[in-house]
mmCIF file of C-alpha atoms in Angstrom:
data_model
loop_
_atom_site.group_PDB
_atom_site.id
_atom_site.type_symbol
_atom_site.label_atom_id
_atom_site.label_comp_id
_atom_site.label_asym_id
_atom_site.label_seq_id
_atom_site.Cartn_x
_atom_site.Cartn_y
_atom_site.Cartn_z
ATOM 1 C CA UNK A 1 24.798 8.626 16.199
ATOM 2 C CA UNK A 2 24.976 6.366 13.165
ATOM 3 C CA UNK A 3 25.842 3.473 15.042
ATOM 4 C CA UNK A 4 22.827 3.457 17.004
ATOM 5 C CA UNK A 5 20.361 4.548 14.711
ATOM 6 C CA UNK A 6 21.823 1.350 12.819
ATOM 7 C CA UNK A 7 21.649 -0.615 15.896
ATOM 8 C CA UNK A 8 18.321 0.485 16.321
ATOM 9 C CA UNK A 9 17.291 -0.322 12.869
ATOM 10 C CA UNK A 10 18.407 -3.580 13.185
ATOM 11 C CA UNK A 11 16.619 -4.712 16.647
ATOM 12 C CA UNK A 12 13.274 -2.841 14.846
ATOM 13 C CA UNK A 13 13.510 -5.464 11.959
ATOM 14 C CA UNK A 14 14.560 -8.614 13.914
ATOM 15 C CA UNK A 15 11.372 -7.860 15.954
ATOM 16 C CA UNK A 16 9.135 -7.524 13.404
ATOM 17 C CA UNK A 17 10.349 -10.948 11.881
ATOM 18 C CA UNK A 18 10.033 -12.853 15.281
ATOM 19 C CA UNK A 19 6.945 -11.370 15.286
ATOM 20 C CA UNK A 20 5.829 -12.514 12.289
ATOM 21 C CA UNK A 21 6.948 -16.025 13.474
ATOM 22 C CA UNK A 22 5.320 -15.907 16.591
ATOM 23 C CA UNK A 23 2.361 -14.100 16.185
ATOM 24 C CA UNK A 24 -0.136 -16.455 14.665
ATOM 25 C CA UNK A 25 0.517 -19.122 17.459
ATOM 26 C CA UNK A 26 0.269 -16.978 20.089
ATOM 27 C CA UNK A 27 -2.916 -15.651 19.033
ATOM 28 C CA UNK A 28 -4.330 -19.034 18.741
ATOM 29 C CA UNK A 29 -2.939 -20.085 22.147
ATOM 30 C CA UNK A 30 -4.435 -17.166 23.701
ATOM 31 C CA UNK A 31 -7.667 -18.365 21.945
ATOM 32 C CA UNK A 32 -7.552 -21.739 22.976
ATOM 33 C CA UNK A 33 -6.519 -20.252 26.892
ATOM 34 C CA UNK A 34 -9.460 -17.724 27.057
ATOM 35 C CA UNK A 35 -12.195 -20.264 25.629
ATOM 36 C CA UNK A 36 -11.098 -22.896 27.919
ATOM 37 C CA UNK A 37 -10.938 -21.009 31.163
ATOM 38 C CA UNK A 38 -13.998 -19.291 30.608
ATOM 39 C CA UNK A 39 -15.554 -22.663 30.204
ATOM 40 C CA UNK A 40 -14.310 -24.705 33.133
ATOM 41 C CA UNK A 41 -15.208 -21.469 35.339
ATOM 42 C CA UNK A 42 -18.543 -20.943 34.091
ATOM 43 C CA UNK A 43 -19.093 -24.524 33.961
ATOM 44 C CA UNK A 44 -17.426 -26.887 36.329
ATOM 45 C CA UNK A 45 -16.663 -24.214 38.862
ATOM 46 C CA UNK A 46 -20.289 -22.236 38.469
ATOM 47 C CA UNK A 47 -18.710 -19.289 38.220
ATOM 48 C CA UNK A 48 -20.708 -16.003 36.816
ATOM 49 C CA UNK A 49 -19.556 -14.978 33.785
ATOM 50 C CA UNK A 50 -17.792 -11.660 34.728
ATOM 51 C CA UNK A 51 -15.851 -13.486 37.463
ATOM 52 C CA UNK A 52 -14.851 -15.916 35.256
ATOM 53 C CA UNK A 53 -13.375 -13.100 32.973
ATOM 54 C CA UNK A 54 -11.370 -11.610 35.564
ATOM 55 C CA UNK A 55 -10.078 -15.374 36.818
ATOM 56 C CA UNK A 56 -8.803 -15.535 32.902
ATOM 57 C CA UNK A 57 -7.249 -12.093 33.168
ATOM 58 C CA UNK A 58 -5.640 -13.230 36.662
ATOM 59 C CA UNK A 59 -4.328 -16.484 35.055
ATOM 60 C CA UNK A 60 -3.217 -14.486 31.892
ATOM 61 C CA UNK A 61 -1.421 -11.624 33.447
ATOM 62 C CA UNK A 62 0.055 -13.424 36.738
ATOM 63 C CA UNK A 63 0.346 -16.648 36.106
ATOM 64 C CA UNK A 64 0.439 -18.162 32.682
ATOM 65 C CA UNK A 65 0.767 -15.775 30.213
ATOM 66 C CA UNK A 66 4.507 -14.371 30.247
ATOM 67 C CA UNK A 67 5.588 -18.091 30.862
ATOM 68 C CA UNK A 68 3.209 -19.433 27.689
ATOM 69 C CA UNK A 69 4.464 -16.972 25.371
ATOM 70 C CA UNK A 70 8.140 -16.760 26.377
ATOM 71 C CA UNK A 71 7.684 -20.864 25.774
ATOM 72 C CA UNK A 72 6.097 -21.000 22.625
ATOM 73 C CA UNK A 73 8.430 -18.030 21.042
ATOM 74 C CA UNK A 74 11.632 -20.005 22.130
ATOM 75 C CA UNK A 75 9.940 -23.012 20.448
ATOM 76 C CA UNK A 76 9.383 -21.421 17.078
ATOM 77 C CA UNK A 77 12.486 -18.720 17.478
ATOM 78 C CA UNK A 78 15.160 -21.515 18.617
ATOM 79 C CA UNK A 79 15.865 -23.166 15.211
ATOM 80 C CA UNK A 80 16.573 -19.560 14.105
ATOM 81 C CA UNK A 81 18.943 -18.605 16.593
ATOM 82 C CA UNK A 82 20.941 -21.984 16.551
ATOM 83 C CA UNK A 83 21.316 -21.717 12.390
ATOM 84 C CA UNK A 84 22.065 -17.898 13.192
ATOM 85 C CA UNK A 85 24.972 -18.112 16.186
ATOM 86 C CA UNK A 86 26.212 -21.802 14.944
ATOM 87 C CA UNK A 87 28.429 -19.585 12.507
ATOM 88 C CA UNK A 88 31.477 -19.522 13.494
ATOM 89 C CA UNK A 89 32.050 -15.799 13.212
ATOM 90 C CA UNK A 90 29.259 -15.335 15.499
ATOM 91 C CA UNK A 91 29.284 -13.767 18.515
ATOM 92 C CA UNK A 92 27.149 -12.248 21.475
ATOM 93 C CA UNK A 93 24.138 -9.892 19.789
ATOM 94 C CA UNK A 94 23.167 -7.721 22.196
ATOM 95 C CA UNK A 95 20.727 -6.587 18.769
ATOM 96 C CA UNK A 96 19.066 -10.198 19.179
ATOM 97 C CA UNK A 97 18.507 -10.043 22.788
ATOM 98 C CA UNK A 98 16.661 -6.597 22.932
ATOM 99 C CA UNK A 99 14.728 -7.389 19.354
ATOM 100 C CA UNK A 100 13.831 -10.819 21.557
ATOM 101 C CA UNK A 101 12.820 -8.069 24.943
ATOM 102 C CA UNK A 102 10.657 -5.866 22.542
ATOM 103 C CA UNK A 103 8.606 -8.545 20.713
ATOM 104 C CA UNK A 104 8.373 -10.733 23.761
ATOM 105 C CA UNK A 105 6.181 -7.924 25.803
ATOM 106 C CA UNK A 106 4.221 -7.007 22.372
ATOM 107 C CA UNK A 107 3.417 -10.793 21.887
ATOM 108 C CA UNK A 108 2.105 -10.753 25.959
ATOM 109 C CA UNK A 109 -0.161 -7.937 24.648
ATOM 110 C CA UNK A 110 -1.452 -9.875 21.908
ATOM 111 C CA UNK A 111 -1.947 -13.316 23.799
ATOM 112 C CA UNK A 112 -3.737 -10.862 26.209
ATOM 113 C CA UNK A 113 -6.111 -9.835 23.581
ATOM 114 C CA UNK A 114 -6.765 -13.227 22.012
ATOM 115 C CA UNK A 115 -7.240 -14.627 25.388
ATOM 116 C CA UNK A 116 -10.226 -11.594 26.251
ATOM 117 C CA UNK A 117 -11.808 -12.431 22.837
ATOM 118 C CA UNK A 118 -11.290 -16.179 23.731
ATOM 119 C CA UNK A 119 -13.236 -15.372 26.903
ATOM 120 C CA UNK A 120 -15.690 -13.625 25.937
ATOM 121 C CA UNK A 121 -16.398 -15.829 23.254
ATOM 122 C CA UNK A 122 -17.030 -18.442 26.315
ATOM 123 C CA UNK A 123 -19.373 -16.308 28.416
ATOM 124 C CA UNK A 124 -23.396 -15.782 28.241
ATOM 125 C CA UNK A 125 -24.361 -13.493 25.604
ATOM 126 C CA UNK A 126 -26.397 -11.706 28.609
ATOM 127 C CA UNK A 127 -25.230 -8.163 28.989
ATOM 128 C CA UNK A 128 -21.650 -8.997 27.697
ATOM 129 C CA UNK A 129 -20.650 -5.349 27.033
ATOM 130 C CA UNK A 130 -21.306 -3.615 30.182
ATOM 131 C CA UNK A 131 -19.224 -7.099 31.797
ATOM 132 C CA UNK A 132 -16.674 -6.813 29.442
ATOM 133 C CA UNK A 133 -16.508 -2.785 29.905
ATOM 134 C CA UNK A 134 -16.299 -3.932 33.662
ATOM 135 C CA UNK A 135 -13.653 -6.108 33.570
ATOM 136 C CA UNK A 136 -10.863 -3.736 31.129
ATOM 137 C CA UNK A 137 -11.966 -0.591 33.363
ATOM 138 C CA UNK A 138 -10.736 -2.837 36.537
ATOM 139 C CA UNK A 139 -7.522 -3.563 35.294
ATOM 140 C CA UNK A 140 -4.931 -1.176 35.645
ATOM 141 C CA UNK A 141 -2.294 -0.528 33.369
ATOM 142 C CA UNK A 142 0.731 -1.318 35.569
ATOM 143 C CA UNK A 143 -0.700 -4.997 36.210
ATOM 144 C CA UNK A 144 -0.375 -4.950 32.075
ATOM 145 C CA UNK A 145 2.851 -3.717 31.768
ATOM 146 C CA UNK A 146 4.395 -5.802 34.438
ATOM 147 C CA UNK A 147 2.732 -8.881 32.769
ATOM 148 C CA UNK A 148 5.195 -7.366 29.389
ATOM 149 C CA UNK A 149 7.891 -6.886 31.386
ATOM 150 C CA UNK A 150 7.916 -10.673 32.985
ATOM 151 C CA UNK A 151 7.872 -11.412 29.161
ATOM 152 C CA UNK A 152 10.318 -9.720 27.883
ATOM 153 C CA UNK A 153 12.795 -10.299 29.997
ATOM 154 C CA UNK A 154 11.885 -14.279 29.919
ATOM 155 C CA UNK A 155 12.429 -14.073 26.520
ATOM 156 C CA UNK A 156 15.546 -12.078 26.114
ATOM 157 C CA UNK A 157 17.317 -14.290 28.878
ATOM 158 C CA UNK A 158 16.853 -17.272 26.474
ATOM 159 C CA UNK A 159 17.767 -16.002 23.621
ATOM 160 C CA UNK A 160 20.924 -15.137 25.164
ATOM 161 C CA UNK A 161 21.337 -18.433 26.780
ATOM 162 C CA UNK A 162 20.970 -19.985 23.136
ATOM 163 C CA UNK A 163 24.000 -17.616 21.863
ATOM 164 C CA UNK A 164 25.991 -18.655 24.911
ATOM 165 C CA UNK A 165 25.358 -22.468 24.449
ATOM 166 C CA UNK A 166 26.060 -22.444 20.830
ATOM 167 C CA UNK A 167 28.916 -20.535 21.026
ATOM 168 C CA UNK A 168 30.097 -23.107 24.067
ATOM 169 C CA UNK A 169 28.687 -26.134 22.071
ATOM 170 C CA UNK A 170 31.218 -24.956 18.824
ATOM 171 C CA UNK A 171 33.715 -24.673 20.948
ATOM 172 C CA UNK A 172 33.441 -27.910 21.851
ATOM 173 C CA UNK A 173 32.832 -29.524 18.920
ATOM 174 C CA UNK A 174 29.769 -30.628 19.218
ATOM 175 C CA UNK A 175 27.397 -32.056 17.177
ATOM 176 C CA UNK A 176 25.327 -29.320 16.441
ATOM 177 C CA UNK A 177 21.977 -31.396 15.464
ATOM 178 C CA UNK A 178 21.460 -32.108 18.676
ATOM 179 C CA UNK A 179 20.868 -28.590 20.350
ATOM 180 C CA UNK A 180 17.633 -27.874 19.294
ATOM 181 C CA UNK A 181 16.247 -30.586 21.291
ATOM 182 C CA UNK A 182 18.677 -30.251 24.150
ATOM 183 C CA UNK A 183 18.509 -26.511 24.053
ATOM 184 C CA UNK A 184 14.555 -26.775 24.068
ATOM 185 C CA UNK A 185 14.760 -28.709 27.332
ATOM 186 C CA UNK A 186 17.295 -26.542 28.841
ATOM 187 C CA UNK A 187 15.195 -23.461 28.188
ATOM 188 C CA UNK A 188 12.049 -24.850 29.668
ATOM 189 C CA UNK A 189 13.958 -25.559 32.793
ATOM 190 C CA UNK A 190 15.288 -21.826 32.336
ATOM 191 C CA UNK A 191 12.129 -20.667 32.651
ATOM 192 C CA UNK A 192 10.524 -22.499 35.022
ATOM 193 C CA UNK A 193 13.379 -20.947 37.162
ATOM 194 C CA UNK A 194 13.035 -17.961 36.019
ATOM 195 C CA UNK A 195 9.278 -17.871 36.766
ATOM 196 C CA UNK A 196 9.475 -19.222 40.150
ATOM 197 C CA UNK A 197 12.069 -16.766 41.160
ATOM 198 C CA UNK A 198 10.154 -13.650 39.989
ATOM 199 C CA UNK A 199 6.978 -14.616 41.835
ATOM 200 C CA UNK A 200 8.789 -15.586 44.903
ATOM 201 C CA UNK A 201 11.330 -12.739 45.214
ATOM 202 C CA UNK A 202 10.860 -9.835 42.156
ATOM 203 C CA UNK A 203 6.788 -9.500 42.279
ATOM 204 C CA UNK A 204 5.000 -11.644 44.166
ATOM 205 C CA UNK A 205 1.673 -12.748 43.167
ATOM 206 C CA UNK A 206 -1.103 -10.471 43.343
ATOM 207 C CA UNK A 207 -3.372 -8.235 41.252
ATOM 208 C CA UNK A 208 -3.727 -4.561 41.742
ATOM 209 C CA UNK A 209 -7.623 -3.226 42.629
ATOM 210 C CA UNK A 210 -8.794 -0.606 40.173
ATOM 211 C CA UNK A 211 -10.350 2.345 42.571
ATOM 212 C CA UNK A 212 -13.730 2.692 42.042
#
């Protein structure tokens, strides 16, 4: 009982410092995503404003959104994890790799969020509440918390691939000043994979319809 009180206690904190780490970029990516689709919808594209809101939350929750965050989270988590399991009384933390699940589908919330504000920040200023009320009453939670799930488990499969290639890398020998750029690599290629197999064989593409 102690044990995994402990255990929980100590995936609780590591989450709250990647969060800490990660946090402020995502929100500004999610920013920077919103504003931009909103923009090249309602612009280039002609789009109406609320349609252009629900293209960002397609984008956001199918498409870009798990894969942006995972991505930017093993950029600014990576150093971290290599000065972390580079010890050589390190081993596999199954701690790390849930603290990286949990805070990976909390920071897809947030880049959600940011990404909404982003939007609507982008649209006509004509009757933006009763659009925006429109477009958070037609998504349904379970298009959310698949959108988590794609994130968290992104982002606990490379923080465990990290402890496995340091732990292989030490074993070796290696120098170990050059994972961080060869692990970065590595993990985008990870995730591209990992992206392209969910949406081909785990959960397709699609968006569920709220009933009206």
């Amino acid at each position: 009982m102690k044990a995994g009180l402990r255990s929980i206690q100590t995936i609780a904190t590591r989450a709250e410092r990647y969060g800490e780490r990660c946090g402020g970029p995502v929100i500004l990516a999610g920013l920077v995503v919103g504003l931009g689709v909103v923009q090249l919808a309602s612009g280039p594209l002609g789009l109406t404003s609320r349609f252009s809101l629900q293209l960002l939350v397609l984008l956001v929750l199918q498409l870009v959104g798990p894969m942006l965050v995972a991505l930017l989270s093993l950029a600014l988590l990576l150093p971290r994890w290599l000065e972390r399991y580079n010890q050589p009384s390190s081993g596999v933390e199954m701690e790390g790799i849930a603290a990286a699940a949990v805070v990976g589908a909390l920071l897809e919330l947030l880049f959600l969020a940011a990404a909404i504000c982003g939007g609507v920040l982008g649209t006509p200023r004509s009757d933006l509440i009763g659009e925006l009320r429109d477009l958070l009453g037609g998504v349904l939670l379970i298009d959310v918390a698949r959108a988590c799930l794609r994130a968290g488990v992104f982002l606990a499969a490379v923080c465990g691939w990290s402890q496995w290639r340091s732990q292989r890398n030490r074993r070796l020998g290696r120098d170990p000043g050059q994972l961080v750029s060869d692990q970065l690599a590595e993990g985008l290629v990870l995730l591209l994979s990992l992206k392209l197999l969910w949406i081909t064989l785990i959960d397709p593409l699609h968006l569920s319809t709220s009933p009206s």
